[in-house]
PDB file of C-alpha atoms in Angstrom:
ATOM      1  CA  UNK A   9     -14.467  -2.709  37.425  1.00  0.00           C
ATOM      2  CA  UNK A  10     -13.159  -6.013  38.752  1.00  0.00           C
ATOM      3  CA  UNK A  11      -9.562  -6.047  39.964  1.00  0.00           C
ATOM      4  CA  UNK A  12      -7.723  -9.302  40.640  1.00  0.00           C
ATOM      5  CA  UNK A  13      -4.563  -9.332  42.787  1.00  0.00           C
ATOM      6  CA  UNK A  14      -2.243 -12.311  42.672  1.00  0.00           C
ATOM      7  CA  UNK A  15       1.269 -13.255  43.770  1.00  0.00           C
ATOM      8  CA  UNK A  16       2.163 -12.701  47.414  1.00  0.00           C
ATOM      9  CA  UNK A  17      -1.585 -12.290  48.004  1.00  0.00           C
ATOM     10  CA  UNK A  18      -4.545 -13.580  46.005  1.00  0.00           C
ATOM     11  CA  UNK A  19      -7.907 -11.850  46.093  1.00  0.00           C
ATOM     12  CA  UNK A  20     -10.306  -9.889  43.885  1.00  0.00           C
ATOM     13  CA  UNK A  21     -12.370  -6.778  44.382  1.00  0.00           C
ATOM     14  CA  UNK A  22     -15.287  -5.272  42.431  1.00  0.00           C
ATOM     15  CA  UNK A  23     -16.231  -1.612  42.642  1.00  0.00           C
ATOM     16  CA  UNK A  24     -17.830   1.197  40.680  1.00  0.00           C
ATOM     17  CA  UNK A  25     -15.988   4.284  39.543  1.00  0.00           C
ATOM     18  CA  UNK A  26     -17.597   7.381  41.051  1.00  0.00           C
ATOM     19  CA  UNK A  27     -18.767  10.295  38.912  1.00  0.00           C
ATOM     20  CA  UNK A  28     -15.564  12.051  39.988  1.00  0.00           C
ATOM     21  CA  UNK A  29     -13.502   9.210  38.485  1.00  0.00           C
ATOM     22  CA  UNK A  30     -12.435   7.701  41.830  1.00  0.00           C
ATOM     23  CA  UNK A  31     -12.079   3.944  42.396  1.00  0.00           C
ATOM     24  CA  UNK A  32     -11.511   2.744  45.973  1.00  0.00           C
ATOM     25  CA  UNK A  33      -9.373  -0.375  46.230  1.00  0.00           C
ATOM     26  CA  UNK A  34      -8.172  -2.376  49.245  1.00  0.00           C
ATOM     27  CA  UNK A  35      -4.472  -1.876  50.057  1.00  0.00           C
ATOM     28  CA  UNK A  36      -4.225   0.934  47.513  1.00  0.00           C
ATOM     29  CA  UNK A  37      -6.951   3.311  48.659  1.00  0.00           C
ATOM     30  CA  UNK A  38      -8.644   5.748  46.248  1.00  0.00           C
ATOM     31  CA  UNK A  39      -7.288   5.965  42.701  1.00  0.00           C
ATOM     32  CA  UNK A  40      -8.215   8.742  40.313  1.00  0.00           C
ATOM     33  CA  UNK A  41      -9.042   7.469  36.804  1.00  0.00           C
ATOM     34  CA  UNK A  42     -10.821  10.630  35.647  1.00  0.00           C
ATOM     35  CA  UNK A  43     -10.364  11.243  31.915  1.00  0.00           C
ATOM     36  CA  UNK A  44      -8.297   8.096  31.318  1.00  0.00           C
ATOM     37  CA  UNK A  45      -9.009   5.396  28.762  1.00  0.00           C
ATOM     38  CA  UNK A  46      -9.426   1.871  30.066  1.00  0.00           C
ATOM     39  CA  UNK A  47      -5.934   0.946  28.852  1.00  0.00           C
ATOM     40  CA  UNK A  48      -4.406   3.981  30.583  1.00  0.00           C
ATOM     41  CA  UNK A  49      -6.233   3.096  33.809  1.00  0.00           C
ATOM     42  CA  UNK A  50      -4.850  -0.472  33.680  1.00  0.00           C
ATOM     43  CA  UNK A  51      -1.323   0.830  33.188  1.00  0.00           C
ATOM     44  CA  UNK A  52      -1.700   3.277  36.081  1.00  0.00           C
ATOM     45  CA  UNK A  53      -2.958   0.514  38.385  1.00  0.00           C
ATOM     46  CA  UNK A  54      -0.186  -1.895  37.401  1.00  0.00           C
ATOM     47  CA  UNK A  55       2.459   0.776  38.006  1.00  0.00           C
ATOM     48  CA  UNK A  56       0.979   1.642  41.398  1.00  0.00           C
ATOM     49  CA  UNK A  57       0.935  -2.012  42.517  1.00  0.00           C
ATOM     50  CA  UNK A  58       4.465  -2.594  41.210  1.00  0.00           C
ATOM     51  CA  UNK A  59       5.826   0.426  43.083  1.00  0.00           C
ATOM     52  CA  UNK A  60       4.019  -0.169  46.391  1.00  0.00           C
ATOM     53  CA  UNK A  61       4.199  -3.962  46.801  1.00  0.00           C
ATOM     54  CA  UNK A  62       6.794  -6.668  46.262  1.00  0.00           C
ATOM     55  CA  UNK A  63       5.621  -9.843  44.553  1.00  0.00           C
ATOM     56  CA  UNK A  64       2.107  -8.558  43.897  1.00  0.00           C
ATOM     57  CA  UNK A  65       0.545  -8.093  40.478  1.00  0.00           C
ATOM     58  CA  UNK A  66      -2.899  -6.957  39.323  1.00  0.00           C
ATOM     59  CA  UNK A  67      -5.304  -7.499  36.467  1.00  0.00           C
ATOM     60  CA  UNK A  68      -8.337  -5.273  35.821  1.00  0.00           C
ATOM     61  CA  UNK A  69     -11.406  -5.999  33.664  1.00  0.00           C
ATOM     62  CA  UNK A  70     -14.676  -4.269  32.843  1.00  0.00           C
ATOM     63  CA  UNK A  71     -17.568  -6.079  34.485  1.00  0.00           C
ATOM     64  CA  UNK A  72     -20.358  -3.561  33.875  1.00  0.00           C
ATOM     65  CA  UNK A  73     -20.824  -0.396  31.835  1.00  0.00           C
ATOM     66  CA  UNK A  74     -22.965   2.558  32.865  1.00  0.00           C
ATOM     67  CA  UNK A  75     -25.418   4.033  30.398  1.00  0.00           C
ATOM     68  CA  UNK A  76     -25.350   7.574  29.110  1.00  0.00           C
ATOM     69  CA  UNK A  77     -28.145   9.685  27.652  1.00  0.00           C
ATOM     70  CA  UNK A  78     -27.554  11.433  24.333  1.00  0.00           C
ATOM     71  CA  UNK A  79     -29.781  13.300  21.880  1.00  0.00           C
ATOM     72  CA  UNK A  80     -30.184  12.852  18.117  1.00  0.00           C
ATOM     73  CA  UNK A  81     -31.763  15.933  16.536  1.00  0.00           C
ATOM     74  CA  UNK A  82     -32.201  17.629  13.179  1.00  0.00           C
ATOM     75  CA  UNK A  83     -32.815  15.510  10.087  1.00  0.00           C
ATOM     76  CA  UNK A  84     -32.712  12.207  11.943  1.00  0.00           C
ATOM     77  CA  UNK A  85     -34.840   9.219  10.985  1.00  0.00           C
ATOM     78  CA  UNK A  86     -35.985   8.986  14.595  1.00  0.00           C
ATOM     79  CA  UNK A  87     -35.030  12.120  16.561  1.00  0.00           C
ATOM     80  CA  UNK A  88     -35.068  11.962  20.338  1.00  0.00           C
ATOM     81  CA  UNK A  89     -33.203  10.945  23.471  1.00  0.00           C
ATOM     82  CA  UNK A  90     -31.362   7.613  23.547  1.00  0.00           C
ATOM     83  CA  UNK A  91     -29.713   5.621  26.341  1.00  0.00           C
ATOM     84  CA  UNK A  92     -26.538   3.946  25.104  1.00  0.00           C
ATOM     85  CA  UNK A  93     -23.421   2.333  26.519  1.00  0.00           C
ATOM     86  CA  UNK A  94     -20.807   4.607  28.029  1.00  0.00           C
ATOM     87  CA  UNK A  95     -18.381   3.416  25.331  1.00  0.00           C
ATOM     88  CA  UNK A  96     -20.645   4.376  22.424  1.00  0.00           C
ATOM     89  CA  UNK A  97     -19.513   6.491  19.490  1.00  0.00           C
ATOM     90  CA  UNK A  98     -21.386   8.519  16.875  1.00  0.00           C
ATOM     91  CA  UNK A  99     -21.365   5.518  14.525  1.00  0.00           C
ATOM     92  CA  UNK A 100     -22.926   3.287  17.205  1.00  0.00           C
ATOM     93  CA  UNK A 101     -25.600   5.895  17.882  1.00  0.00           C
ATOM     94  CA  UNK A 102     -26.510   6.248  14.202  1.00  0.00           C
ATOM     95  CA  UNK A 103     -27.146   2.503  13.971  1.00  0.00           C
ATOM     96  CA  UNK A 104     -29.165   2.458  17.197  1.00  0.00           C
ATOM     97  CA  UNK A 105     -31.290   5.475  16.253  1.00  0.00           C
ATOM     98  CA  UNK A 106     -31.939   4.479  12.635  1.00  0.00           C
ATOM     99  CA  UNK A 107     -29.603   7.003  11.033  1.00  0.00           C
ATOM    100  CA  UNK A 108     -30.613  10.047   8.987  1.00  0.00           C
ATOM    101  CA  UNK A 109     -33.747  10.720   6.954  1.00  0.00           C
ATOM    102  CA  UNK A 110     -33.769  11.387   3.202  1.00  0.00           C
ATOM    103  CA  UNK A 111     -32.947  15.071   3.665  1.00  0.00           C
ATOM    104  CA  UNK A 112     -30.252  14.507   6.287  1.00  0.00           C
ATOM    105  CA  UNK A 113     -26.524  14.983   5.763  1.00  0.00           C
ATOM    106  CA  UNK A 114     -24.198  12.034   6.328  1.00  0.00           C
ATOM    107  CA  UNK A 115     -21.088  14.162   5.931  1.00  0.00           C
ATOM    108  CA  UNK A 116     -21.572  17.173   8.197  1.00  0.00           C
ATOM    109  CA  UNK A 117     -22.922  15.550  11.368  1.00  0.00           C
ATOM    110  CA  UNK A 118     -22.345  17.876  14.317  1.00  0.00           C
ATOM    111  CA  UNK A 119     -21.441  16.779  17.856  1.00  0.00           C
ATOM    112  CA  UNK A 120     -22.250  19.368  20.497  1.00  0.00           C
ATOM    113  CA  UNK A 121     -21.148  19.219  24.125  1.00  0.00           C
ATOM    114  CA  UNK A 122     -21.996  21.826  26.765  1.00  0.00           C
ATOM    115  CA  UNK A 123     -23.582  23.986  24.037  1.00  0.00           C
ATOM    116  CA  UNK A 124     -20.357  23.996  22.007  1.00  0.00           C
ATOM    117  CA  UNK A 125     -19.588  22.380  18.662  1.00  0.00           C
ATOM    118  CA  UNK A 126     -16.724  19.979  19.418  1.00  0.00           C
ATOM    119  CA  UNK A 127     -16.516  18.002  16.157  1.00  0.00           C
ATOM    120  CA  UNK A 128     -18.037  17.232  12.781  1.00  0.00           C
ATOM    121  CA  UNK A 129     -18.327  13.615  11.698  1.00  0.00           C
ATOM    122  CA  UNK A 130     -18.222  12.355   8.106  1.00  0.00           C
ATOM    123  CA  UNK A 131     -20.064   9.014   7.948  1.00  0.00           C
ATOM    124  CA  UNK A 132     -18.703   8.419   4.422  1.00  0.00           C
ATOM    125  CA  UNK A 133     -15.328   7.535   5.986  1.00  0.00           C
ATOM    126  CA  UNK A 134     -17.058   4.482   7.443  1.00  0.00           C
ATOM    127  CA  UNK A 135     -19.434   3.703   4.547  1.00  0.00           C
ATOM    128  CA  UNK A 136     -16.942   4.142   1.695  1.00  0.00           C
ATOM    129  CA  UNK A 137     -13.628   3.249   3.359  1.00  0.00           C
ATOM    130  CA  UNK A 138     -14.573   1.109   6.378  1.00  0.00           C
ATOM    131  CA  UNK A 139     -12.612   3.520   8.579  1.00  0.00           C
ATOM    132  CA  UNK A 140     -13.490   4.488  12.160  1.00  0.00           C
ATOM    133  CA  UNK A 141     -10.401   6.668  12.513  1.00  0.00           C
ATOM    134  CA  UNK A 142     -12.388   9.878  12.925  1.00  0.00           C
ATOM    135  CA  UNK A 143     -15.267   8.453  14.961  1.00  0.00           C
ATOM    136  CA  UNK A 144     -16.197  10.460  18.068  1.00  0.00           C
ATOM    137  CA  UNK A 145     -16.652   8.999  21.553  1.00  0.00           C
ATOM    138  CA  UNK A 146     -19.860  10.261  23.165  1.00  0.00           C
ATOM    139  CA  UNK A 147     -20.380  11.585  26.671  1.00  0.00           C
ATOM    140  CA  UNK A 148     -23.508  11.959  28.778  1.00  0.00           C
ATOM    141  CA  UNK A 149     -25.677  14.817  27.547  1.00  0.00           C
ATOM    142  CA  UNK A 150     -24.068  15.105  24.095  1.00  0.00           C
ATOM    143  CA  UNK A 151     -26.214  16.318  21.203  1.00  0.00           C
ATOM    144  CA  UNK A 152     -25.743  14.790  17.746  1.00  0.00           C
ATOM    145  CA  UNK A 153     -27.277  17.218  15.250  1.00  0.00           C
ATOM    146  CA  UNK A 154     -27.924  16.187  11.635  1.00  0.00           C
ATOM    147  CA  UNK A 155     -28.258  19.164   9.241  1.00  0.00           C
ATOM    148  CA  UNK A 156     -29.841  19.201   5.788  1.00  0.00           C
ATOM    149  CA  UNK A 157     -27.860  17.966   2.780  1.00  0.00           C
ATOM    150  CA  UNK A 158     -26.373  20.960   0.989  1.00  0.00           C
ATOM    151  CA  UNK A 159     -24.723  19.398  -2.081  1.00  0.00           C
ATOM    152  CA  UNK A 160     -25.658  16.366  -4.180  1.00  0.00           C
ATOM    153  CA  UNK A 161     -24.217  14.764  -7.305  1.00  0.00           C
ATOM    154  CA  UNK A 162     -25.722  12.008  -9.432  1.00  0.00           C
ATOM    155  CA  UNK A 163     -23.363   9.373 -10.812  1.00  0.00           C
ATOM    156  CA  UNK A 164     -24.421   6.767 -13.365  1.00  0.00           C
ATOM    157  CA  UNK A 165     -23.493   4.844 -16.479  1.00  0.00           C
ATOM    158  CA  UNK A 166     -20.560   2.429 -16.548  1.00  0.00           C
ATOM    159  CA  UNK A 167     -19.909   2.727 -12.835  1.00  0.00           C
ATOM    160  CA  UNK A 168     -19.994   0.031 -10.181  1.00  0.00           C
ATOM    161  CA  UNK A 169     -22.467   1.812  -7.901  1.00  0.00           C
ATOM    162  CA  UNK A 170     -24.847   4.271  -9.532  1.00  0.00           C
ATOM    163  CA  UNK A 171     -26.733   6.654  -7.314  1.00  0.00           C
ATOM    164  CA  UNK A 172     -27.119  10.052  -5.711  1.00  0.00           C
ATOM    165  CA  UNK A 173     -24.213  11.046  -3.458  1.00  0.00           C
ATOM    166  CA  UNK A 174     -23.500  13.876  -1.056  1.00  0.00           C
ATOM    167  CA  UNK A 175     -20.318  15.852  -1.548  1.00  0.00           C
ATOM    168  CA  UNK A 176     -18.439  18.539   0.344  1.00  0.00           C
ATOM    169  CA  UNK A 177     -17.326  21.880  -1.022  1.00  0.00           C
ATOM    170  CA  UNK A 178     -14.071  21.452  -2.917  1.00  0.00           C
ATOM    171  CA  UNK A 179     -14.544  17.783  -3.817  1.00  0.00           C
ATOM    172  CA  UNK A 180     -13.958  16.816  -7.416  1.00  0.00           C
ATOM    173  CA  UNK A 181     -15.047  14.652 -10.317  1.00  0.00           C
ATOM    174  CA  UNK A 182     -12.476  12.089  -9.179  1.00  0.00           C
ATOM    175  CA  UNK A 183     -14.144  11.966  -5.752  1.00  0.00           C
ATOM    176  CA  UNK A 184     -17.562  11.419  -7.364  1.00  0.00           C
ATOM    177  CA  UNK A 185     -16.231   8.463  -9.362  1.00  0.00           C
ATOM    178  CA  UNK A 186     -14.774   7.052  -6.133  1.00  0.00           C
ATOM    179  CA  UNK A 187     -18.200   7.357  -4.460  1.00  0.00           C
ATOM    180  CA  UNK A 188     -19.562   5.273  -7.331  1.00  0.00           C
ATOM    181  CA  UNK A 189     -17.016   2.538  -6.683  1.00  0.00           C
ATOM    182  CA  UNK A 190     -14.911   3.263  -9.765  1.00  0.00           C
ATOM    183  CA  UNK A 191     -15.369   2.233 -13.379  1.00  0.00           C
ATOM    184  CA  UNK A 192     -17.200  -0.989 -14.220  1.00  0.00           C
ATOM    185  CA  UNK A 193     -15.939  -3.579 -16.711  1.00  0.00           C
ATOM    186  CA  UNK A 194     -18.325  -2.108 -19.297  1.00  0.00           C
ATOM    187  CA  UNK A 195     -15.984   0.760 -20.196  1.00  0.00           C
ATOM    188  CA  UNK A 196     -13.785   1.315 -23.257  1.00  0.00           C
ATOM    189  CA  UNK A 197     -10.057   1.942 -22.900  1.00  0.00           C
ATOM    190  CA  UNK A 198     -10.569   5.676 -22.414  1.00  0.00           C
ATOM    191  CA  UNK A 199     -14.216   6.202 -21.431  1.00  0.00           C
ATOM    192  CA  UNK A 200     -15.911   9.521 -22.092  1.00  0.00           C
ATOM    193  CA  UNK A 201     -17.475  11.339 -19.151  1.00  0.00           C
ATOM    194  CA  UNK A 202     -20.574  13.456 -19.658  1.00  0.00           C
ATOM    195  CA  UNK A 203     -21.101  16.144 -17.013  1.00  0.00           C
ATOM    196  CA  UNK A 204     -24.417  17.961 -16.888  1.00  0.00           C
ATOM    197  CA  UNK A 205     -24.334  21.091 -14.701  1.00  0.00           C
ATOM    198  CA  UNK A 206     -26.909  23.719 -13.874  1.00  0.00           C
ATOM    199  CA  UNK A 207     -26.028  27.094 -15.374  1.00  0.00           C
ATOM    200  CA  UNK A 208     -27.634  29.511 -12.929  1.00  0.00           C
ATOM    201  CA  UNK A 209     -27.173  32.502 -15.251  1.00  0.00           C
ATOM    202  CA  UNK A 210     -28.793  30.883 -18.296  1.00  0.00           C
ATOM    203  CA  UNK A 211     -31.310  28.951 -16.148  1.00  0.00           C
ATOM    204  CA  UNK A 212     -30.562  25.735 -18.000  1.00  0.00           C
ATOM    205  CA  UNK A 213     -28.203  22.791 -17.994  1.00  0.00           C
ATOM    206  CA  UNK A 214     -24.935  22.727 -19.894  1.00  0.00           C
ATOM    207  CA  UNK A 215     -22.996  19.665 -20.982  1.00  0.00           C
ATOM    208  CA  UNK A 216     -19.250  19.162 -20.712  1.00  0.00           C
ATOM    209  CA  UNK A 217     -17.419  16.123 -22.090  1.00  0.00           C
ATOM    210  CA  UNK A 218     -14.127  14.786 -20.751  1.00  0.00           C
ATOM    211  CA  UNK A 219     -11.942  11.751 -21.425  1.00  0.00           C
ATOM    212  CA  UNK A 220     -11.185   9.713 -18.320  1.00  0.00           C
ATOM    213  CA  UNK A 221      -7.436   9.262 -18.900  1.00  0.00           C
ATOM    214  CA  UNK A 222      -6.638  12.363 -20.964  1.00  0.00           C
ATOM    215  CA  UNK A 223      -8.396  15.129 -19.021  1.00  0.00           C
ATOM    216  CA  UNK A 224      -7.946  16.521 -15.525  1.00  0.00           C
ATOM    217  CA  UNK A 225     -10.428  14.919 -13.116  1.00  0.00           C
ATOM    218  CA  UNK A 226      -9.853  17.608 -10.490  1.00  0.00           C
ATOM    219  CA  UNK A 227     -12.826  19.590 -11.821  1.00  0.00           C
ATOM    220  CA  UNK A 228     -14.781  20.702  -8.754  1.00  0.00           C
ATOM    221  CA  UNK A 229     -18.306  19.447  -8.309  1.00  0.00           C
ATOM    222  CA  UNK A 230     -21.342  21.733  -8.249  1.00  0.00           C
ATOM    223  CA  UNK A 231     -24.637  21.042  -6.541  1.00  0.00           C
ATOM    224  CA  UNK A 232     -27.009  19.274  -8.926  1.00  0.00           C
ATOM    225  CA  UNK A 233     -24.282  17.888 -11.215  1.00  0.00           C
ATOM    226  CA  UNK A 234     -25.150  14.724 -13.107  1.00  0.00           C
ATOM    227  CA  UNK A 235     -22.215  12.566 -14.214  1.00  0.00           C
ATOM    228  CA  UNK A 236     -22.557   9.779 -16.757  1.00  0.00           C
ATOM    229  CA  UNK A 237     -19.716   7.398 -17.632  1.00  0.00           C
ATOM    230  CA  UNK A 238     -20.234   6.201 -21.169  1.00  0.00           C
ATOM    231  CA  UNK A 239     -19.790   2.450 -21.496  1.00  0.00           C
ATOM    232  CA  UNK A 240     -19.445  -0.126 -24.248  1.00  0.00           C
ATOM    233  CA  UNK A 241     -22.522  -0.685 -26.400  1.00  0.00           C
ATOM    234  CA  UNK A 242     -24.607  -3.575 -25.100  1.00  0.00           C
ATOM    235  CA  UNK A 243     -22.781  -3.733 -21.734  1.00  0.00           C
ATOM    236  CA  UNK A 244     -23.736  -0.431 -20.137  1.00  0.00           C
TER     237      UNK A 244
END
């Protein structure tokens, strides 16, 4: 960190935070920043300077980041140990490491710390919604474990983004259509939805037809479902 003091005195000081979270500063002595975010550390420093000195203010910036070592295991495209910035998150690590392989889950990514499961990360929040709200900040020694995909659904027809998608238990037909980006322009006023599901008892597929606006789209998905949105002739 680099700390600049100005006002009644003008000088700057650069120092590293110790592994115990201690930063030694002239005039102020050791300050404990353990467990604080950078913004919280700045506020603590400013309050300390304001209380202890008249006419003196401070400004703190990051001048260098330490690296941390984390592991990507399971169904990763390139499993192994990676050195990343101390501010890295699971999303950052997935980009650096190449992400998951074809059998890997994007929705049940496990973060383990000190041999304990601390969080599960759903990469679809970022891919489908552009949201980093549930991203997880990594610490040195963390293990990011990518399990196998458990549930898949195929979505095609008059949809903006046809493809094979992963779903979680309890997600619905409406969720599957969202994964596909919604209906394309090649749909009639009330498009028919064809759902092909595996009937485990009869050992064959069964077809169910629904109307997009008239029927309940909260039908829960089953592994291996194939959903086809029927479009207008010549446009689908």
